[in-house]
PDB file of C-alpha atoms in Angstrom:
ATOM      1  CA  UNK A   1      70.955 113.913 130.382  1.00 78.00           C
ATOM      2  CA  UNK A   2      74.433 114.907 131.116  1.00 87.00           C
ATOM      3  CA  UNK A   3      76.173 116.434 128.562  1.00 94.00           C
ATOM      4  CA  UNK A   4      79.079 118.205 128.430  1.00 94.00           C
ATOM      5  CA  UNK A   5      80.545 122.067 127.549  1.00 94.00           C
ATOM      6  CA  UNK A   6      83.337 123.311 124.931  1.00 92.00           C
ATOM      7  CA  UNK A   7      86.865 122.322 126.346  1.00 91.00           C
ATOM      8  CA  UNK A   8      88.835 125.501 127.723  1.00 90.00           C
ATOM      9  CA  UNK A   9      90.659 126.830 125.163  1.00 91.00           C
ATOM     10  CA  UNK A  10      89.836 124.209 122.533  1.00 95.00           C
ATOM     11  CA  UNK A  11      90.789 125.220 119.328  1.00 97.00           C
ATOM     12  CA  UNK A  12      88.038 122.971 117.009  1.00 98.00           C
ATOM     13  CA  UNK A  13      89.415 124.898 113.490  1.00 98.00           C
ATOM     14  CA  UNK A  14      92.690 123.463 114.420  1.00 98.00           C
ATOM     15  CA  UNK A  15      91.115 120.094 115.383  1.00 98.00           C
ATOM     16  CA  UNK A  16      89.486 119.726 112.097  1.00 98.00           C
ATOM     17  CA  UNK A  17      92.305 120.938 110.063  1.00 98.00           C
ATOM     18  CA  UNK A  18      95.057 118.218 111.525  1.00 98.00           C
ATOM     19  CA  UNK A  19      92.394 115.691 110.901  1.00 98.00           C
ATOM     20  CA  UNK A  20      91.690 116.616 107.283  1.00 97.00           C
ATOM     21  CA  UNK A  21      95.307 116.472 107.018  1.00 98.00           C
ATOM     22  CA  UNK A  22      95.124 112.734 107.991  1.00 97.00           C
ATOM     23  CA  UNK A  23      92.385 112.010 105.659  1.00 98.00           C
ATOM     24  CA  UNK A  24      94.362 113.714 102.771  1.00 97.00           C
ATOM     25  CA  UNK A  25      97.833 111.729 103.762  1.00 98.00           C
ATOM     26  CA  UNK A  26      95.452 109.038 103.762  1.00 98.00           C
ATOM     27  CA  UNK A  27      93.944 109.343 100.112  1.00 98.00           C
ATOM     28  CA  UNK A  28      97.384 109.953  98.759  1.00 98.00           C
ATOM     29  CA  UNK A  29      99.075 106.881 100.125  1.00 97.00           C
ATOM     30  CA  UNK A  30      95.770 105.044  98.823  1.00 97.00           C
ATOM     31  CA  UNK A  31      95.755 106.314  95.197  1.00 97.00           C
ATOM     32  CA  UNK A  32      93.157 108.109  96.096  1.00 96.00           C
ATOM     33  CA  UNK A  33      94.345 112.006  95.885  1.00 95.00           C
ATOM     34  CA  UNK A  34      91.674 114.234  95.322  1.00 90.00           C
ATOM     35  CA  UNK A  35      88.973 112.036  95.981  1.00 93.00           C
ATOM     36  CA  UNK A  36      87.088 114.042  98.786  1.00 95.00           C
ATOM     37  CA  UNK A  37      86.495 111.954 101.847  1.00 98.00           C
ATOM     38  CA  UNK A  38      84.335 113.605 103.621  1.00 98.00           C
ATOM     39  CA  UNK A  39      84.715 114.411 107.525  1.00 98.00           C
ATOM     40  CA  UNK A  40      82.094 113.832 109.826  1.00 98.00           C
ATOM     41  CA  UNK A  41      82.327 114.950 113.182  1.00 98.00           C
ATOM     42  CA  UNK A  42      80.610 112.956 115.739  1.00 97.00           C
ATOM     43  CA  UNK A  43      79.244 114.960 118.772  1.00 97.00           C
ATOM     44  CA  UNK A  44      77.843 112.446 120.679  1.00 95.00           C
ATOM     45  CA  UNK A  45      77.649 113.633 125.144  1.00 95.00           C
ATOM     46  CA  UNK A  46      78.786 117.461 123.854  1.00 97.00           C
ATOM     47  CA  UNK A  47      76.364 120.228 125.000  1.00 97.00           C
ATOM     48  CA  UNK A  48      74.371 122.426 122.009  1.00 97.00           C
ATOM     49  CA  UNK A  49      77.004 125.088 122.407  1.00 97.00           C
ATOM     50  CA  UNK A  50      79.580 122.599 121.631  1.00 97.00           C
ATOM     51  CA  UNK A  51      78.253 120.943 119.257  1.00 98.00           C
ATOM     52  CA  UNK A  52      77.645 124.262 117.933  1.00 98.00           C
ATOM     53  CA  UNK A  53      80.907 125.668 117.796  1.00 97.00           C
ATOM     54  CA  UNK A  54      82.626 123.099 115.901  1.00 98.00           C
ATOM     55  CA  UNK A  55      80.041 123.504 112.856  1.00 98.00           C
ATOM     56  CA  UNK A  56      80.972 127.277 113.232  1.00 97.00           C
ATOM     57  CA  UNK A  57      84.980 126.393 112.959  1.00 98.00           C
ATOM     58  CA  UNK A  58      83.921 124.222 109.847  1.00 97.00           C
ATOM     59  CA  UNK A  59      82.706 120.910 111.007  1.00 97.00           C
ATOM     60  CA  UNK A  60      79.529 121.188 108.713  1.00 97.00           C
ATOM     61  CA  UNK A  61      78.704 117.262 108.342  1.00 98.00           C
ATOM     62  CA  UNK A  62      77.327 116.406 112.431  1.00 98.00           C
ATOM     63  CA  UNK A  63      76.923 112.801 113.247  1.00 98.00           C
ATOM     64  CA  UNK A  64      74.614 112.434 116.324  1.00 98.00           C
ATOM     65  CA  UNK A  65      73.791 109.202 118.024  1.00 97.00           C
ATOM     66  CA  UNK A  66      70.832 109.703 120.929  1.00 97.00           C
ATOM     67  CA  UNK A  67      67.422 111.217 119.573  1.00 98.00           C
ATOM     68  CA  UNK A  68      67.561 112.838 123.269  1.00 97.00           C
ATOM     69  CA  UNK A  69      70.145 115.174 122.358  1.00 97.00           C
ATOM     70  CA  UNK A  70      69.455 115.490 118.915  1.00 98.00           C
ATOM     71  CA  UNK A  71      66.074 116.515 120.147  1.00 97.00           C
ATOM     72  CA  UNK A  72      68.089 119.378 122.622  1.00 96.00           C
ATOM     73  CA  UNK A  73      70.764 120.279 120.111  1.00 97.00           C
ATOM     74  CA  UNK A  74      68.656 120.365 116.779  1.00 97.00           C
ATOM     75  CA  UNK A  75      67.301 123.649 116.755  1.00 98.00           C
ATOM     76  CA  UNK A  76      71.217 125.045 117.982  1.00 98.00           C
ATOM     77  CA  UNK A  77      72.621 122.669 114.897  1.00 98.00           C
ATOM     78  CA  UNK A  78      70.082 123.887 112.502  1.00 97.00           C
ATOM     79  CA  UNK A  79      70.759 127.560 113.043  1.00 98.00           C
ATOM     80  CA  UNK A  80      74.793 127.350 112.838  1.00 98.00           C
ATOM     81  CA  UNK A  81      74.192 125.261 109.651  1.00 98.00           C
ATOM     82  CA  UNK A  82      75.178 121.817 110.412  1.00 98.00           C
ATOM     83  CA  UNK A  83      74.247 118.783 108.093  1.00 98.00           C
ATOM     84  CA  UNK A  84      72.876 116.288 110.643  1.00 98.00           C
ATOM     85  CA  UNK A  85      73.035 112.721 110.375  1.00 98.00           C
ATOM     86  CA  UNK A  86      72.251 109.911 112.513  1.00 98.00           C
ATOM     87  CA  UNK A  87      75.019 107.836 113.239  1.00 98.00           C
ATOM     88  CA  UNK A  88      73.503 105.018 116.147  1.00 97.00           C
ATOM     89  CA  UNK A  89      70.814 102.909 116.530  1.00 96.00           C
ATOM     90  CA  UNK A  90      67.699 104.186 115.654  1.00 97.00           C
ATOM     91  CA  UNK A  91      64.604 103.257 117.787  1.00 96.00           C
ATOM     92  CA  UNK A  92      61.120 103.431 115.193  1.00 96.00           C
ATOM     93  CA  UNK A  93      59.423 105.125 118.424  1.00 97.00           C
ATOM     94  CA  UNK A  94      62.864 108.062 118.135  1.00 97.00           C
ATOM     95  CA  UNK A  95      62.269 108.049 114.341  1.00 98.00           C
ATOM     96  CA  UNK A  96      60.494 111.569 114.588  1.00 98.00           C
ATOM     97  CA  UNK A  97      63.285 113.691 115.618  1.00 98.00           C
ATOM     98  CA  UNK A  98      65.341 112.022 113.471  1.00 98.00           C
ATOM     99  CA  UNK A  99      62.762 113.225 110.166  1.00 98.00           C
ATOM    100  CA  UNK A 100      62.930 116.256 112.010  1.00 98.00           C
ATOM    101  CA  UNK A 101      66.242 117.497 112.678  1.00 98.00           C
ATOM    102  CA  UNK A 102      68.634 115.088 110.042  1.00 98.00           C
ATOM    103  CA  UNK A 103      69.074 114.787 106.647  1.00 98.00           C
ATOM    104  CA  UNK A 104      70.182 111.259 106.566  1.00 98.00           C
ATOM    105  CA  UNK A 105      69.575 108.211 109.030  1.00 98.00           C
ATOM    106  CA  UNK A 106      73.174 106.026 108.497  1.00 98.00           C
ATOM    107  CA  UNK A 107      71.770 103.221 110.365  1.00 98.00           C
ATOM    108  CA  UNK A 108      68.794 101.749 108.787  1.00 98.00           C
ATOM    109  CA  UNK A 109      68.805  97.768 109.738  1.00 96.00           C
ATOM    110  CA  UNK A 110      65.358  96.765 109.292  1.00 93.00           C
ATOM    111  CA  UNK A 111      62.456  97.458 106.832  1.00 94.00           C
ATOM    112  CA  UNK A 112      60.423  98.447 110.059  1.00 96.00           C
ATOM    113  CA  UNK A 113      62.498 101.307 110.775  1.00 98.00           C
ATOM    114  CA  UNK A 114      62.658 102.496 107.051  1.00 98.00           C
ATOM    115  CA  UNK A 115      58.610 101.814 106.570  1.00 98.00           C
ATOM    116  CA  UNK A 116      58.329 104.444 109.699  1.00 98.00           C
ATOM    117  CA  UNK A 117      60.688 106.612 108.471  1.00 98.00           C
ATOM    118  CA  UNK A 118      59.063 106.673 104.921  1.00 98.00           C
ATOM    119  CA  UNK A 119      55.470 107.389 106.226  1.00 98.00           C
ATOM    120  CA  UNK A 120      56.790 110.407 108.949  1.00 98.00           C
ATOM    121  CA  UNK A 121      58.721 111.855 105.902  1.00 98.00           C
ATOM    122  CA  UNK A 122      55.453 111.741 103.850  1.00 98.00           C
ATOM    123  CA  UNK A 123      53.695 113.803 106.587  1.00 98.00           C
ATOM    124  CA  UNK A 124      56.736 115.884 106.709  1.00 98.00           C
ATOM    125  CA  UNK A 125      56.248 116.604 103.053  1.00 98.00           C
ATOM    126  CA  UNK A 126      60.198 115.842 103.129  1.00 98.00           C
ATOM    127  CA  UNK A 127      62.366 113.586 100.931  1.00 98.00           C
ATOM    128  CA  UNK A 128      65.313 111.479 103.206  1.00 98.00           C
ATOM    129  CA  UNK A 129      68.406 110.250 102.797  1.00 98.00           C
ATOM    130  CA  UNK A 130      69.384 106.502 104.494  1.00 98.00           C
ATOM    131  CA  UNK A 131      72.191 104.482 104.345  1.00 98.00           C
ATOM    132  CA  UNK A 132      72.055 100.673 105.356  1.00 98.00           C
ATOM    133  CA  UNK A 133      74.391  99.835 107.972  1.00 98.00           C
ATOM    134  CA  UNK A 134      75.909  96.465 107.787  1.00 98.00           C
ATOM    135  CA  UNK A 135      77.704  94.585 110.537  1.00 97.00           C
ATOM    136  CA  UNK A 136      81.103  93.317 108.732  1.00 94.00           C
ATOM    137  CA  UNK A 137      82.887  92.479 111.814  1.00 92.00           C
ATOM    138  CA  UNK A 138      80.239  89.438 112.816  1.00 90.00           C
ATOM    139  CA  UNK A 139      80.433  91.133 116.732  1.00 90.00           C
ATOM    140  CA  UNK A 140      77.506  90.730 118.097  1.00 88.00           C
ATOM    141  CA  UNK A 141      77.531  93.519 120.344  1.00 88.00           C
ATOM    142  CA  UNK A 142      77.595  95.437 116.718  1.00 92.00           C
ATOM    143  CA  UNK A 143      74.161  96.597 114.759  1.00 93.00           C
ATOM    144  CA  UNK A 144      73.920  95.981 111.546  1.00 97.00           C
ATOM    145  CA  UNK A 145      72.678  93.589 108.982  1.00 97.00           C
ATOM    146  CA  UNK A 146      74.053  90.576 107.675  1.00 97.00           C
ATOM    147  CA  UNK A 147      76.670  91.132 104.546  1.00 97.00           C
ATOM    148  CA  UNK A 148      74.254  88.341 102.736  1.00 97.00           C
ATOM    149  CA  UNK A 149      71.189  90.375 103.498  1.00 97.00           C
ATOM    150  CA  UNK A 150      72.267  93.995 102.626  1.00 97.00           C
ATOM    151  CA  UNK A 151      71.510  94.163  99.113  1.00 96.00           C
ATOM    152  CA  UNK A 152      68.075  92.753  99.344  1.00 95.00           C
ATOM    153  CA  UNK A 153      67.413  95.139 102.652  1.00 97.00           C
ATOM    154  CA  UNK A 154      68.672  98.340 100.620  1.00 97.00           C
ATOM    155  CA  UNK A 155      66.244  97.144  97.189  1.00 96.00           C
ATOM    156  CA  UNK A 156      63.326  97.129  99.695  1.00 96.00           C
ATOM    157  CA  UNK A 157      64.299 100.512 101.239  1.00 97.00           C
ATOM    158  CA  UNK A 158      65.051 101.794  97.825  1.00 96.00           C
ATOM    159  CA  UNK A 159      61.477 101.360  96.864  1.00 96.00           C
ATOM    160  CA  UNK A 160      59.722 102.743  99.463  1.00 97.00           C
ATOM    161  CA  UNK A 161      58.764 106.713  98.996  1.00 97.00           C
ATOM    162  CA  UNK A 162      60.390 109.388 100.236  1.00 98.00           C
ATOM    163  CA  UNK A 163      63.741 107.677 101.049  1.00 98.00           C
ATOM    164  CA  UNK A 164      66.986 107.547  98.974  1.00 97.00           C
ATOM    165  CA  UNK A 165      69.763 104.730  99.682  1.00 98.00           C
ATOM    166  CA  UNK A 166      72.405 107.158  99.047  1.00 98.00           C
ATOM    167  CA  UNK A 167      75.514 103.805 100.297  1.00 98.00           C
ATOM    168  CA  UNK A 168      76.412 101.843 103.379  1.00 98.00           C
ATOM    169  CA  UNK A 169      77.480 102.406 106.823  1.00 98.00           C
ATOM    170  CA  UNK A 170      79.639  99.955 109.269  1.00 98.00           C
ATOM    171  CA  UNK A 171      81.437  99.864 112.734  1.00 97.00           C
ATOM    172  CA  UNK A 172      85.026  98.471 111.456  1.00 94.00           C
ATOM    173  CA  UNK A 173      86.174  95.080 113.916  1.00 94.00           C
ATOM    174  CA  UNK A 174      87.342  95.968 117.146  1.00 92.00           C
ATOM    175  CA  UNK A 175      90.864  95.014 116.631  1.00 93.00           C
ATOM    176  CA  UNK A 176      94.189  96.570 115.887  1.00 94.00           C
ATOM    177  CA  UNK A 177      95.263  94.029 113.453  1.00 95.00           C
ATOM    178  CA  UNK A 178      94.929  95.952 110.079  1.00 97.00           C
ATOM    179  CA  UNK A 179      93.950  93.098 108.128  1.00 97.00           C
ATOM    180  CA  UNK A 180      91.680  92.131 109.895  1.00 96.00           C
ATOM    181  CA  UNK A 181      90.148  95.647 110.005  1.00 97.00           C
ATOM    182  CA  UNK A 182      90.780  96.060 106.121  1.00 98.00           C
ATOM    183  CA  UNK A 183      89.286  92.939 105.369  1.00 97.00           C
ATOM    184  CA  UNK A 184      85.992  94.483 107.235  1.00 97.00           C
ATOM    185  CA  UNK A 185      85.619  97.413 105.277  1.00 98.00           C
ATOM    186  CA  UNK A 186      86.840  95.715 101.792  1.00 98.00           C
ATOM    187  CA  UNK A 187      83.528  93.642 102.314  1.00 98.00           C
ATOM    188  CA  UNK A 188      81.408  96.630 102.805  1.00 98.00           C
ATOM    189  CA  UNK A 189      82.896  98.269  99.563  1.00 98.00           C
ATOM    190  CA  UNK A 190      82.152  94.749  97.394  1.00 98.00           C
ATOM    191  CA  UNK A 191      78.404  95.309  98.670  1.00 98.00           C
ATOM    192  CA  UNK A 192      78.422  98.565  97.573  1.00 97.00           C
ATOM    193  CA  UNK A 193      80.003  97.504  94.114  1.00 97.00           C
ATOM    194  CA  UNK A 194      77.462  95.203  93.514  1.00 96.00           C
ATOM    195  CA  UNK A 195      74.965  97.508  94.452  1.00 96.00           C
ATOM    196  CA  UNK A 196      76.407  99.829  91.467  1.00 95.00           C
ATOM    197  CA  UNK A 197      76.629  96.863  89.290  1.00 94.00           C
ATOM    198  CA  UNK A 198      73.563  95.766  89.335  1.00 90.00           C
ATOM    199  CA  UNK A 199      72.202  98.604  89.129  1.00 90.00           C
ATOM    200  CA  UNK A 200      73.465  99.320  85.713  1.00 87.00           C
ATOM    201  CA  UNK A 201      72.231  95.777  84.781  1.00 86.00           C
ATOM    202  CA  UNK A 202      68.881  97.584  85.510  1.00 82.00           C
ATOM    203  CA  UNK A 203      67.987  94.654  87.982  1.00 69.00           C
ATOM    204  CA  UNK A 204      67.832  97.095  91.323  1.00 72.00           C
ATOM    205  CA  UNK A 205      67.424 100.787  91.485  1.00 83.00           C
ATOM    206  CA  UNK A 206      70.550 101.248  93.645  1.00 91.00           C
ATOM    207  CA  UNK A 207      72.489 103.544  91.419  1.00 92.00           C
ATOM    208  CA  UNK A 208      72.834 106.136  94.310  1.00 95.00           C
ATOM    209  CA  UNK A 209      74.233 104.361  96.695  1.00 96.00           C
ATOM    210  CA  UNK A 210      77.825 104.557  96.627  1.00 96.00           C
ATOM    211  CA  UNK A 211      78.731 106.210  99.903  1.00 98.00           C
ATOM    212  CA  UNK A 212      80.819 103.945 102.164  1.00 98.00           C
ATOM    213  CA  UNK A 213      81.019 105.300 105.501  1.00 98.00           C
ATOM    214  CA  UNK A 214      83.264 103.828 107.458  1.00 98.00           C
ATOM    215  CA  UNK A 215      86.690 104.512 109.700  1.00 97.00           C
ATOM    216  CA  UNK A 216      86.761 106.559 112.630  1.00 96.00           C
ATOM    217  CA  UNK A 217      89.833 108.316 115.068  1.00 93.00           C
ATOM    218  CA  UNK A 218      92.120 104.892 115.349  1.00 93.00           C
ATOM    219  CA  UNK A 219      91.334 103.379 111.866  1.00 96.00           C
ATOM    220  CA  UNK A 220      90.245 106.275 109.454  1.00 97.00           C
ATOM    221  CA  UNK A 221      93.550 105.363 107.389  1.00 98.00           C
ATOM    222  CA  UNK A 222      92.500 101.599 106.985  1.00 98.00           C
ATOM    223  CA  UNK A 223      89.198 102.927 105.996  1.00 98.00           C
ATOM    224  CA  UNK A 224      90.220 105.646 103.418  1.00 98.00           C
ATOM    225  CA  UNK A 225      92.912 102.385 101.965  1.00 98.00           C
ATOM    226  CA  UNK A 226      89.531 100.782 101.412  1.00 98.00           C
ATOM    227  CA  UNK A 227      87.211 103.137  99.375  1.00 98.00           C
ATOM    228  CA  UNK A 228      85.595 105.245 102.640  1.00 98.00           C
ATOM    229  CA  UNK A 229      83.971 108.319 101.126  1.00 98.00           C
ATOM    230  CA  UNK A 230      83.123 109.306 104.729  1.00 98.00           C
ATOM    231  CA  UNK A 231      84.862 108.711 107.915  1.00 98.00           C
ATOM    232  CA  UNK A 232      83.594 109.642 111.271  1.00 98.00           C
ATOM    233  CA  UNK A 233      85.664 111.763 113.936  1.00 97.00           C
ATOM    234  CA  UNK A 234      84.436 112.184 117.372  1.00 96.00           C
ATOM    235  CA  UNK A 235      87.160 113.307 120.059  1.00 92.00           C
ATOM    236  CA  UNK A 236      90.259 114.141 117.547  1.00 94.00           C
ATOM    237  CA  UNK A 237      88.282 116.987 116.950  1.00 97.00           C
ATOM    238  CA  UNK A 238      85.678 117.635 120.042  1.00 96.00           C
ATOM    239  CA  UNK A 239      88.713 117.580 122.136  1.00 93.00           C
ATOM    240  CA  UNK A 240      89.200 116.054 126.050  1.00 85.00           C
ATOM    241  CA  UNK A 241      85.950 115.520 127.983  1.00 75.00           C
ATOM    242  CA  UNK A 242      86.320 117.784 131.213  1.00 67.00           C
ATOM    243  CA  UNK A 243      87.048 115.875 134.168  1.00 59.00           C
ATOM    244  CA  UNK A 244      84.160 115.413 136.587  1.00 51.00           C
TER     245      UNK A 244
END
């Protein structure tokens, strides 16, 4: 596993800042002032110390992908006081370090996976967060399930113990055509509105659901247009990969 140091001289307070600045510009031209997107940093190939750093310079929400570094950075997360979540697919035979080291899994997209997760967090005498990650873009090199199958999926991982839908999670369309982009995410925000709908009918316990995370460096702005309470940053903030 090659991962990589800290960029000299990389400033990641600054790094953060510029892109909360984005995500503010963002919510303003949306309507949305005030409404407190949240910035995840994604530190996906960066080294413990690295990963490390930027929760010291205020990059307290960490998305990691590979339950081989989580498994190497955890311990270096946990003690600068990162929030961990997993951000890519999830394995059920990775799902330990996962229970271990995050608070919330982003990418549940079968019952299997939540049905492991919900038995390891028994044992772990721990309570998890999960978010169902739905593939609006139809690629199929995309996880995810089906838009027509995500509210059923997130009913039957509601009920299981230990585990809390708290929304949804999606990889926007790999395009630069904003409407097609938009049109992405505005899907995942109807599924999470009829989540919160129905819940108040009473017919599915899905009241806390209504994170949509979704957006990342080239799109966050489409994202934030379309209801994203969370957007996910990886090298606007973890700066230039050194050259090998």
């Amino acid at each position: 596993m090659d991962l990589s140091p800290s960029p000299a001289g990389w400033d990641y307070a600054a790094a953060i800042a510029d892109v909360k600045a984005r995500v503010h510009i963002a919510e303003a031209a949306a309507g949305r002032a005030g409404s407190g997107v949240r910035l995840l940093v994604a530190t996906k190939t960066w080294d413990a110390e690295a990963a490390a750093a930027v929760v010291r310079a205020g990059g307290i929400l960490v998305g990691e992908s590979r339950m081989q570094e989580l498994d190497a950075k955890g311990e270096a997360l946990a003690a600068a006081g990162a929030h961990v979540h997993v951000i890519g697919q999830l394995q059920r035979n990775k799902a330990a370090t996962a229970v271990r080291f995050a608070e919330c899994v982003q990418t549940v997209d079968h019952a299997r996976l939540a049905e492991r997760l919900s038995r390891l967090c028994l044992e772990a005498e721990r309570e998890m967060d999960v978010m169902i990650q739905v593939n609006v873009s139809g690629e199929e090199s995309k996880a995810g399930v089906h838009p027509d199958e995500a509210l059923a999926i997130a009913s039957a991982v509601q009920a299981l113990p230990a585990l809390t839908v708290t929304g949804f999670m999606t990889i926007g369309l790999n395009s630069r055509d904003e409407d097609e982009v938009r049109a992405g995410y505005a899907r995942l925000r109807e599924i999470r509105d009829q989540a919160l709908i129905r819940s108040e009918r009473g017919s599915v316990g899905l009241g806390s659901a209504w994170h949509l995370s979704m957006g990342m460096s080239q799109d966050l702005e489409w994202a934030v247009a379309e209801g994203a309470t969370m957007v996910r940053v990886g090298t606007a903030i973890m700066g230039p990969r050194p050259a090998v």
